Amino acid sequence: MPMTTPAPASEFTLLFVEDDQFSREMVLPRLEQLFARVEVAVDGIQGLERFQQGGIDLVLTDQHLPGMSGLEMTREIRVSDQETPVVLMTSSIDNDILLEAINVGVSRFIPKPYDYQVLSRRLKIIAREIADKRLVERLQQQEVEELRSKDSYHLLQQEAARRKEHHVVRNQMLHQALPDGDGNLWGVEVRYAPRDIMCGDAYTVRRLPDGRLLVFMADAMGSGLSASITAILATSFSNFFVAHFQTGCICGFSLPILVGRFREYLSEILLDDEVLSCGFFLVDLARLELDAALFALPPLLVRVNDGTVQQLRSGNAPFCSYTGAISFTKLDLAGIAELLATTDGVTDAELAEGGAYREVLEEDFRQSPTLNALQGRFRQRVAAGEQDDMTLFQLRRLGSADAVTFRIDPPPTYEGVAEAVEETMVRLRGERILDGDLLDEIEFVLSEAAANAYEHGCLGLGGARKRELLLDGSYDAVLTGSVAPEGAHLGVAVRIQREEGLLTFEVSSSGPGLTPAHFGVTVESTAVNGRGLQMIKSFCDSIFLADEGRRLIMMKSFEGGNYAA
């Protein structure tokens, strides 16, 4: 179907709510240059009345307004409209305003006095987001109508296949930080990008009864239904073996046992002319060892602790119906900071200037402090258009508990949360390594994480109870008037890796911890709570849980780092 260019800001209507006449006269001409139409209101009540008349695409409002504040107006807007972006202007953003703004759905903050370049840039970004979202919604609606008219049965079969694939392809270690024998924490991340439902890639990450991890990656030859069946059957075998051979795992399970059984199984399902590229990784963090069996995967990239990168090539040809002797590889994880494995959809991707991504993958890996940062470099380099199926598996050292730049242990109170966030941001601004937009994102993330640690951890406030308090308007009063039980604690720790371009934040608390499921729940736009954890997930490169969920580790990369240094 034809694609149309999203409408620019010049085709939108902005509602500008500002009580200060001087500010209105200074800013209004600039806004009128950006937008097709600018509606002006001088207080919150007038602004709400104008919004309810309809036709507003974006709201820009001051916080301090007579009669009704900007946040109070936003709360009233959200009663009937959860989608229209609201940008809040204020000269005094404190923690109370931040938390309330998150709960009522404010999209962005603009500091006062105005920086016109910042104001213009952020409004253009938001306008582009509006246009993109509306375009996607139109295209989705067109696709639904076309599918209904052409083949509704085919759509049902596709959805069933997608559900089956999600049931087989799994990562049991998602968002979980795992300790090793030396007091360090490790994390496993997998990024899975199937081109369509009939995907030749598949993977599974499973924890064995003895604590070891088994990671399996499959990349079946070809594309379409045949490759998808092969990949899913191969992955299903790994899941079945782990689930039903628990006694064997405890009493001496080894990679040769699994791969030997896998060879017997695969020889019966592969066609004579069919092959499978795949990799088995058995991770023993207690012993800091990794056993691997690699079959025609692209070379593994291993970053050692001094920052240098080594390649580890597959020792076996791709699996086929007559695969013979198999070689295995053992790695000592004590000297390794990170390991990356990919399928050939990554390495074979075409670069925009010609050539294949394998030519620059090692360079990008060396300069990327997180898997998310590596994916960003990938998207910048590759040619536009549809890519092949892609899977990336990363095992990385997260660091030890004492490897921090600074630590703050505030009192477990509502005021303590605000003090911890404020002190953290003062120290980060003093580092002079982060730009304003990134600092805004970090402040949002820290505010929500610290508030959640206090509410959920120290006070034991569950999601259902918080929703009740928000709906009846007593949330702030309960939070400020509550006293944490004896022994409760809060903590914030920050690790700054300047050369690598990586910030790691840890927020810890007593009480019940979070689980990975908290970050996997889809939160509707109309929900009154629950959006904070989703915001943390979207703003951070990686998130991990340690100490039974009482310690939230958040990682964020920033420009200016240089792993190659």
XYZ file of C-alpha atoms in Angstrom:
565
model
C 0.000 0.000 0.000
C 1.292 3.513 -0.668
C 2.988 5.380 2.157
C 2.290 9.064 2.732
C 4.566 11.528 4.478
C 3.328 12.312 8.027
C 1.902 15.780 8.467
C 4.398 18.288 9.919
C 3.737 20.567 12.886
C 2.543 23.265 10.481
C -0.686 21.302 9.990
C -1.551 21.002 13.707
C -3.429 23.178 16.186
C -1.701 24.022 19.467
C -3.459 25.164 22.650
C -1.149 27.603 24.490
C -2.150 28.245 28.138
C -0.138 31.044 29.795
C -1.309 33.674 32.275
C 1.725 35.953 32.000
C 1.100 38.528 29.273
C 4.798 39.214 28.675
C 5.517 35.507 28.180
C 2.559 35.181 25.808
C 3.713 38.094 23.693
C 7.281 36.756 23.557
C 6.462 33.141 22.726
C 3.280 33.398 20.643
C 4.925 34.658 17.405
C 7.355 31.751 17.477
C 4.587 29.236 18.066
C 2.579 30.682 15.191
C 5.571 30.055 12.926
C 5.534 26.354 13.904
C 1.824 25.505 13.929
C -1.070 26.024 11.555
C -3.113 27.508 14.366
C -2.431 28.548 17.959
C -5.335 28.872 20.392
C -4.536 30.965 23.494
C -5.977 30.695 27.004
C -4.976 32.867 29.963
C -5.796 30.428 32.786
C -6.466 26.742 33.391
C -10.239 27.021 33.419
C -10.296 28.826 30.077
C -7.771 26.340 28.704
C -9.922 23.362 29.706
C -13.026 24.951 28.156
C -11.211 25.549 24.875
C -9.805 22.007 24.828
C -13.240 20.498 25.367
C -14.508 22.353 22.288
C -12.312 20.011 20.216
C -9.795 20.376 17.397
C -6.673 20.558 19.613
C -3.680 18.411 18.636
C -1.199 19.450 21.335
C -1.342 21.389 24.635
C 1.461 23.638 25.920
C 0.645 24.913 29.410
C 2.274 26.718 32.281
C 2.047 24.950 35.663
C 1.358 28.025 37.791
C -2.002 29.370 36.595
C -4.802 31.217 38.416
C -7.885 29.205 39.292
C -6.631 25.853 38.005
C -2.983 24.795 37.693
C -1.529 23.167 34.613
C -1.554 19.744 36.294
C -5.128 20.184 37.497
C -6.174 21.095 33.960
C -4.290 18.054 32.611
C -6.033 15.768 35.096
C -9.416 17.059 33.850
C -8.336 16.604 30.231
C -7.347 12.986 30.942
C -10.875 12.196 32.141
C -12.007 12.153 28.508
C -8.782 12.197 26.485
C -5.771 9.935 27.129
C -3.955 10.584 23.853
C -3.425 14.312 23.244
C 0.134 15.226 24.368
C 0.415 17.811 27.142
C 3.693 19.701 27.622
C 4.144 21.339 31.026
C 6.122 24.571 31.448
C 7.425 25.380 34.910
C 10.338 27.095 36.578
C 10.334 24.846 39.661
C 10.155 21.129 38.893
C 10.235 19.378 42.259
C 9.692 15.704 42.981
C 6.017 16.158 43.902
C 5.314 17.740 40.522
C 7.269 15.004 38.720
C 5.345 12.202 40.383
C 1.971 13.846 39.875
C 2.849 14.645 36.252
C 3.677 10.985 35.581
C 0.383 9.871 37.110
C -1.741 12.308 35.083
C 0.081 11.625 31.820
C 2.192 14.711 31.085
C 4.282 14.051 27.964
C 7.240 16.418 28.421
C 8.580 19.268 30.561
C 9.790 22.638 29.293
C 11.856 24.707 31.752
C 11.225 28.418 32.284
C 12.602 30.930 31.471
C 12.303 29.784 27.865
C 15.120 28.510 25.722
C 13.474 28.986 22.331
C 15.672 26.425 20.582
C 14.792 23.764 23.183
C 11.113 24.753 23.029
C 11.018 24.567 19.234
C 12.946 21.277 19.075
C 10.760 19.491 21.603
C 7.511 20.691 20.104
C 8.637 19.557 16.649
C 9.550 16.132 18.044
C 6.156 15.765 19.712
C 4.363 16.917 16.568
C 6.261 14.324 14.555
C 5.294 11.635 17.096
C 1.633 12.646 16.726
C 1.854 12.504 12.941
C 3.647 9.144 12.946
C 1.136 7.617 15.350
C -1.831 8.801 13.284
C -0.236 7.473 10.116
C 0.373 4.083 11.715
C -3.210 3.985 12.967
C -4.511 4.760 9.465
C -2.307 2.103 7.899
C -3.275 -0.453 10.526
C -6.918 0.241 9.887
C -6.374 -0.146 6.146
C -4.569 -3.434 6.711
C -7.365 -4.743 8.911
C -9.984 -3.833 6.308
C -7.978 -5.444 3.504
C -7.409 -8.622 5.493
C -11.084 -8.857 6.342
C -12.066 -8.468 2.720
C -9.419 -10.866 1.369
C -8.901 -13.718 3.762
C -10.039 -13.588 7.396
C -9.284 -17.274 7.830
C -5.667 -16.695 6.824
C -5.415 -13.955 9.456
C -6.655 -16.317 12.155
C -4.069 -18.906 11.152
C -1.302 -16.315 11.288
C -2.304 -15.261 14.782
C -2.358 -18.880 15.908
C 1.140 -19.387 14.458
C 2.398 -16.268 16.249
C 1.030 -17.492 19.572
C 2.668 -20.862 19.059
C 6.000 -19.249 18.239
C 5.854 -17.075 21.382
C 5.060 -20.164 23.429
C 8.174 -21.980 22.163
C 10.605 -19.062 21.931
C 11.299 -17.896 25.472
C 13.807 -16.292 27.822
C 13.390 -17.491 31.397
C 16.130 -15.110 32.547
C 14.531 -11.926 31.207
C 15.414 -8.930 33.449
C 17.082 -11.188 36.030
C 20.571 -10.414 37.347
C 22.461 -13.596 38.207
C 25.307 -13.827 40.751
C 28.561 -15.634 40.062
C 31.009 -17.188 42.492
C 33.007 -13.958 42.894
C 30.172 -11.629 43.925
C 29.605 -10.157 40.451
C 26.247 -9.987 38.713
C 25.583 -11.128 35.139
C 22.720 -10.512 32.778
C 21.361 -12.318 29.736
C 19.648 -10.378 26.965
C 18.188 -11.622 23.703
C 16.900 -9.383 20.935
C 14.683 -11.297 18.537
C 13.526 -9.615 15.330
C 11.604 -11.985 13.025
C 10.939 -10.637 9.552
C 7.472 -12.169 9.542
C 5.500 -14.946 11.213
C 7.215 -17.680 9.193
C 10.597 -17.058 10.797
C 13.735 -19.172 10.338
C 15.223 -17.934 13.627
C 14.327 -19.195 17.101
C 15.916 -19.355 20.545
C 15.392 -20.417 24.130
C 17.029 -19.464 27.436
C 16.393 -21.935 30.243
C 17.666 -22.361 33.784
C 18.652 -25.898 34.740
C 17.792 -27.334 38.161
C 21.447 -27.053 39.228
C 21.494 -23.290 38.496
C 23.312 -23.384 35.165
C 21.864 -21.690 32.088
C 21.236 -23.282 28.718
C 20.954 -20.959 25.722
C 20.053 -22.311 22.285
C 19.938 -20.295 19.042
C 18.671 -21.649 15.726
C 18.921 -20.227 12.206
C 17.278 -22.572 9.697
C 18.240 -22.594 6.039
C 15.968 -20.686 3.700
C 12.771 -18.877 4.606
C 9.058 -19.414 4.891
C 7.166 -22.326 6.382
C 9.861 -25.002 6.000
C 12.562 -22.956 7.769
C 10.107 -21.899 10.466
C 9.095 -25.502 11.201
C 12.734 -26.593 11.444
C 13.673 -23.756 13.811
C 10.643 -24.285 16.063
C 11.107 -28.071 16.220
C 14.789 -27.664 17.087
C 14.016 -25.143 19.824
C 11.153 -27.260 21.158
C 13.562 -30.158 21.600
C 15.835 -28.016 23.790
C 12.863 -26.940 25.908
C 11.662 -30.525 26.243
C 15.094 -31.849 27.153
C 15.503 -29.308 29.951
C 11.993 -29.821 31.293
C 11.973 -33.641 31.282
C 15.559 -34.673 31.984
C 15.931 -32.936 35.347
C 17.472 -35.962 37.043
C 20.094 -36.136 34.319
C 20.830 -32.445 34.761
C 21.509 -32.822 38.463
C 23.581 -35.992 38.090
C 26.027 -34.846 35.473
C 24.197 -33.173 32.618
C 26.701 -31.975 30.047
C 26.617 -30.293 26.666
C 27.844 -33.415 24.806
C 24.849 -35.343 26.206
C 22.379 -32.740 24.965
C 24.025 -32.227 21.573
C 24.309 -35.985 21.030
C 20.584 -36.441 21.634
C 19.864 -33.402 19.507
C 21.826 -34.911 16.610
C 19.775 -38.126 16.830
C 16.550 -36.129 16.900
C 17.480 -33.747 14.097
C 18.665 -36.484 11.730
C 15.056 -37.730 11.619
C 13.382 -34.412 10.820
C 15.851 -32.730 8.436
C 15.446 -33.288 4.714
C 18.457 -34.544 2.793
C 19.195 -31.108 1.351
C 18.411 -29.134 4.519
C 20.867 -27.696 7.061
C 20.592 -25.810 10.353
C 22.977 -23.235 11.804
C 22.720 -23.145 15.579
C 24.561 -22.673 18.832
C 24.409 -24.257 22.290
C 25.735 -22.339 25.305
C 25.930 -23.918 28.758
C 26.730 -21.178 31.293
C 28.013 -22.095 34.768
C 28.367 -18.839 36.722
C 29.270 -20.626 39.959
C 32.437 -21.897 38.252
C 32.700 -19.000 35.778
C 32.746 -21.393 32.837
C 30.937 -21.499 29.504
C 30.739 -24.571 27.262
C 29.655 -24.019 23.675
C 28.926 -26.044 20.556
C 28.669 -23.800 17.490
C 27.388 -24.863 14.108
C 28.033 -22.353 11.291
C 26.976 -19.315 13.316
C 28.812 -16.035 12.664
C 31.914 -15.672 14.879
C 31.206 -14.937 18.533
C 32.527 -11.613 19.782
C 34.133 -11.715 23.217
C 35.068 -8.548 25.096
C 37.682 -9.236 27.743
C 38.029 -7.171 30.889
C 40.652 -4.814 29.414
C 38.199 -3.761 26.656
C 39.800 -5.656 23.776
C 37.613 -7.805 21.535
C 38.328 -11.336 20.323
C 36.532 -13.478 17.748
C 35.592 -17.097 18.367
C 34.692 -18.951 15.180
C 32.262 -21.862 14.922
C 34.020 -25.196 15.179
C 31.416 -27.194 13.261
C 29.688 -27.152 9.885
C 25.927 -26.595 9.931
C 23.817 -29.458 11.235
C 22.513 -31.828 8.567
C 20.996 -35.306 8.507
C 24.480 -36.906 8.415
C 26.443 -34.709 10.882
C 29.487 -36.567 12.199
C 31.984 -35.735 14.947
C 31.290 -32.551 16.920
C 33.796 -30.189 18.537
C 33.127 -28.224 21.725
C 34.599 -24.994 23.085
C 35.180 -23.995 26.706
C 35.574 -20.383 27.866
C 36.846 -19.086 31.199
C 34.403 -16.304 32.128
C 36.673 -14.898 34.844
C 38.421 -12.663 32.335
C 35.409 -11.888 30.161
C 33.193 -8.817 30.386
C 30.753 -9.621 27.597
C 29.918 -12.190 24.909
C 27.780 -11.618 21.812
C 26.353 -14.229 19.442
C 24.209 -13.423 16.398
C 22.504 -15.154 13.525
C 23.517 -14.296 9.961
C 20.561 -11.954 9.526
C 22.721 -9.466 11.461
C 26.066 -10.075 9.778
C 24.632 -10.367 6.245
C 22.580 -7.149 6.436
C 23.469 -4.788 3.618
C 25.192 -1.535 4.540
C 23.826 1.707 3.132
C 27.174 2.430 1.448
C 27.533 -1.163 0.190
C 29.004 -4.290 1.691
C 27.761 -6.393 4.617
C 27.377 -5.495 8.277
C 29.898 -8.176 9.269
C 32.588 -5.770 8.033
C 31.807 -3.275 10.808
C 30.159 -5.430 13.483
C 33.309 -5.818 15.582
C 33.938 -2.064 15.486
C 30.367 -1.287 16.533
C 30.481 -3.936 19.255
C 33.690 -2.446 20.629
C 32.142 1.031 20.804
C 28.709 0.010 22.151
C 28.331 -0.250 25.935
C 24.937 -2.006 25.682
C 23.049 -4.251 23.300
C 20.572 -1.433 22.766
C 23.386 0.911 21.715
C 24.684 -1.721 19.280
C 21.252 -2.027 17.703
C 21.166 1.752 17.317
C 24.468 1.672 15.426
C 23.138 -1.182 13.291
C 20.049 0.802 12.290
C 22.174 3.814 11.374
C 24.453 1.787 9.104
C 22.243 -0.653 7.225
C 20.365 0.067 4.038
C 16.701 0.987 4.207
C 14.223 -1.781 3.552
C 13.241 -5.130 4.956
C 15.923 -7.102 6.797
C 16.266 -10.832 7.309
C 15.353 -12.595 10.552
C 17.761 -11.517 13.306
C 18.628 -12.842 16.769
C 21.263 -11.414 19.122
C 22.278 -13.104 22.382
C 24.395 -11.259 24.942
C 25.897 -12.495 28.207
C 27.422 -9.591 30.104
C 28.980 -8.823 33.445
C 26.921 -6.179 35.269
C 29.516 -5.452 37.940
C 29.787 -6.022 41.663
C 27.769 -4.306 44.385
C 30.728 -2.215 45.576
C 31.801 -0.992 42.100
C 29.884 2.288 42.262
C 30.781 5.946 41.795
C 28.556 7.131 44.631
C 25.829 5.806 46.893
C 22.960 7.553 48.705
C 21.024 5.987 51.584
C 18.070 8.297 52.311
C 15.566 7.762 55.120
C 12.638 5.542 54.027
C 10.188 8.426 53.804
C 8.347 10.324 51.107
C 10.720 13.242 51.654
C 13.694 10.856 51.529
C 12.726 9.807 48.013
C 12.761 13.432 46.842
C 16.080 14.120 48.582
C 17.749 11.072 47.017
C 16.614 11.990 43.504
C 17.640 15.626 43.948
C 21.108 14.755 45.290
C 21.668 12.224 42.497
C 20.747 14.739 39.804
C 22.972 17.435 41.364
C 25.929 15.048 41.195
C 25.166 13.994 37.630
C 24.839 17.580 36.434
C 28.199 18.251 38.037
C 29.778 15.564 35.860
C 29.016 17.666 32.734
C 28.863 14.586 30.509
C 25.114 14.484 29.799
C 22.894 16.766 27.734
C 19.669 18.270 28.994
C 17.246 15.846 27.329
C 19.120 12.826 28.698
C 19.164 14.335 32.182
C 15.386 14.856 31.946
C 14.903 11.194 31.073
C 17.179 10.080 33.910
C 15.295 12.232 36.405
C 11.990 10.715 35.294
C 13.405 7.185 35.597
C 14.988 7.769 39.011
C 11.888 9.500 40.378
C 9.630 6.644 39.355
C 12.045 3.912 40.473
C 12.651 5.514 43.881
C 8.939 6.227 44.390
C 8.078 2.644 43.485
C 10.749 1.339 45.891
C 9.200 3.401 48.688
C 5.572 2.564 47.834
C 5.932 -1.083 46.901
C 8.993 -2.036 48.951
C 8.968 -0.009 52.161
C 5.190 0.488 52.518
C 4.041 -2.720 50.794
C 1.546 -0.769 48.687
C 0.219 -3.021 45.923
C -1.029 -1.979 42.501
C -4.716 -2.486 43.307
C -4.501 -0.405 46.481
C -2.568 2.363 44.714
C -5.234 2.503 42.027
C -7.944 2.923 44.673
C -6.033 5.770 46.316
C -5.456 7.533 43.001
C -9.099 7.271 42.026
C -10.422 8.649 45.300
C -7.768 11.404 45.438
C -6.111 10.300 48.700
C -2.894 8.936 47.197
C -0.671 11.921 48.109
C -2.055 12.149 51.642
C -1.507 8.457 52.335
C 2.008 8.542 50.916
C 3.120 11.600 52.878
C 1.435 10.444 56.082
C 2.654 6.837 56.096
C 5.481 5.582 58.280
C 7.640 2.763 56.982
C 8.027 -0.238 59.317
C 11.111 -0.586 61.480
C 14.085 -1.890 59.534
C 12.863 -0.517 56.198
C 15.507 1.030 53.979
C 16.047 2.770 50.636
C 19.213 3.070 48.609
C 20.416 4.663 45.356
C 23.755 3.737 43.786
C 25.245 5.154 40.576
C 28.125 3.875 38.508
C 29.548 6.214 35.847
C 31.749 4.646 33.162
C 32.861 7.725 31.249
C 35.075 6.156 28.602
C 32.495 3.500 27.793
C 29.604 5.977 27.774
C 27.501 4.021 30.270
C 25.502 4.935 33.376
C 24.256 2.258 35.748
C 21.655 3.125 38.399
C 20.591 0.860 41.220
C 17.561 1.533 43.414
C 17.108 -0.857 46.328
C 14.587 -1.216 49.116
C 13.338 -3.597 51.771
C 10.051 -5.436 51.561
C 8.545 -7.381 48.640
C 10.551 -7.155 45.458
C 9.536 -6.725 41.846
C 9.372 -9.620 39.400
C 10.104 -9.696 35.647
C 6.348 -9.999 35.131
C 5.931 -6.421 36.407
C 7.780 -5.219 33.298
C 5.964 -7.525 30.903
C 2.455 -6.291 31.584
C 0.895 -4.167 28.848
C -0.528 -1.022 30.472
C -3.462 0.609 28.744
C -3.315 4.336 28.128
C -6.419 4.776 30.294
C -4.826 3.081 33.326
C -4.393 5.348 36.343
C -1.236 3.554 37.497
C 1.369 1.119 36.180
C 2.791 3.398 33.501
C 5.879 4.219 35.587
C 7.507 0.787 35.187
C 6.773 0.869 31.473
C 8.444 4.285 31.308
C 11.536 2.886 33.034
C 11.636 0.033 30.527
C 11.276 2.341 27.511
C 13.834 4.935 28.670
C 16.579 2.487 29.726
C 18.858 0.374 27.549
C 18.579 -2.563 29.964
C 16.925 -3.355 33.282
C 17.729 -6.200 35.673
C 16.420 -7.346 39.038
C 18.644 -8.672 41.822
C 18.217 -9.687 45.477
C 14.806 -11.265 44.818
C 13.602 -8.134 43.048
C 14.464 -5.701 45.841
C 17.280 -4.217 43.755
C 16.474 -2.644 40.391
C 19.472 -2.167 38.079
C 18.979 0.251 35.178
C 21.555 0.847 32.436
C 21.635 3.781 30.038
C 24.222 4.577 27.380
C 25.149 8.119 26.390
C 27.042 9.740 23.546
C 30.678 10.586 24.087
C 31.813 7.219 25.370
C 34.609 5.396 23.572
C 35.117 1.740 24.351
C 38.096 1.662 22.025
C 40.015 4.182 24.157
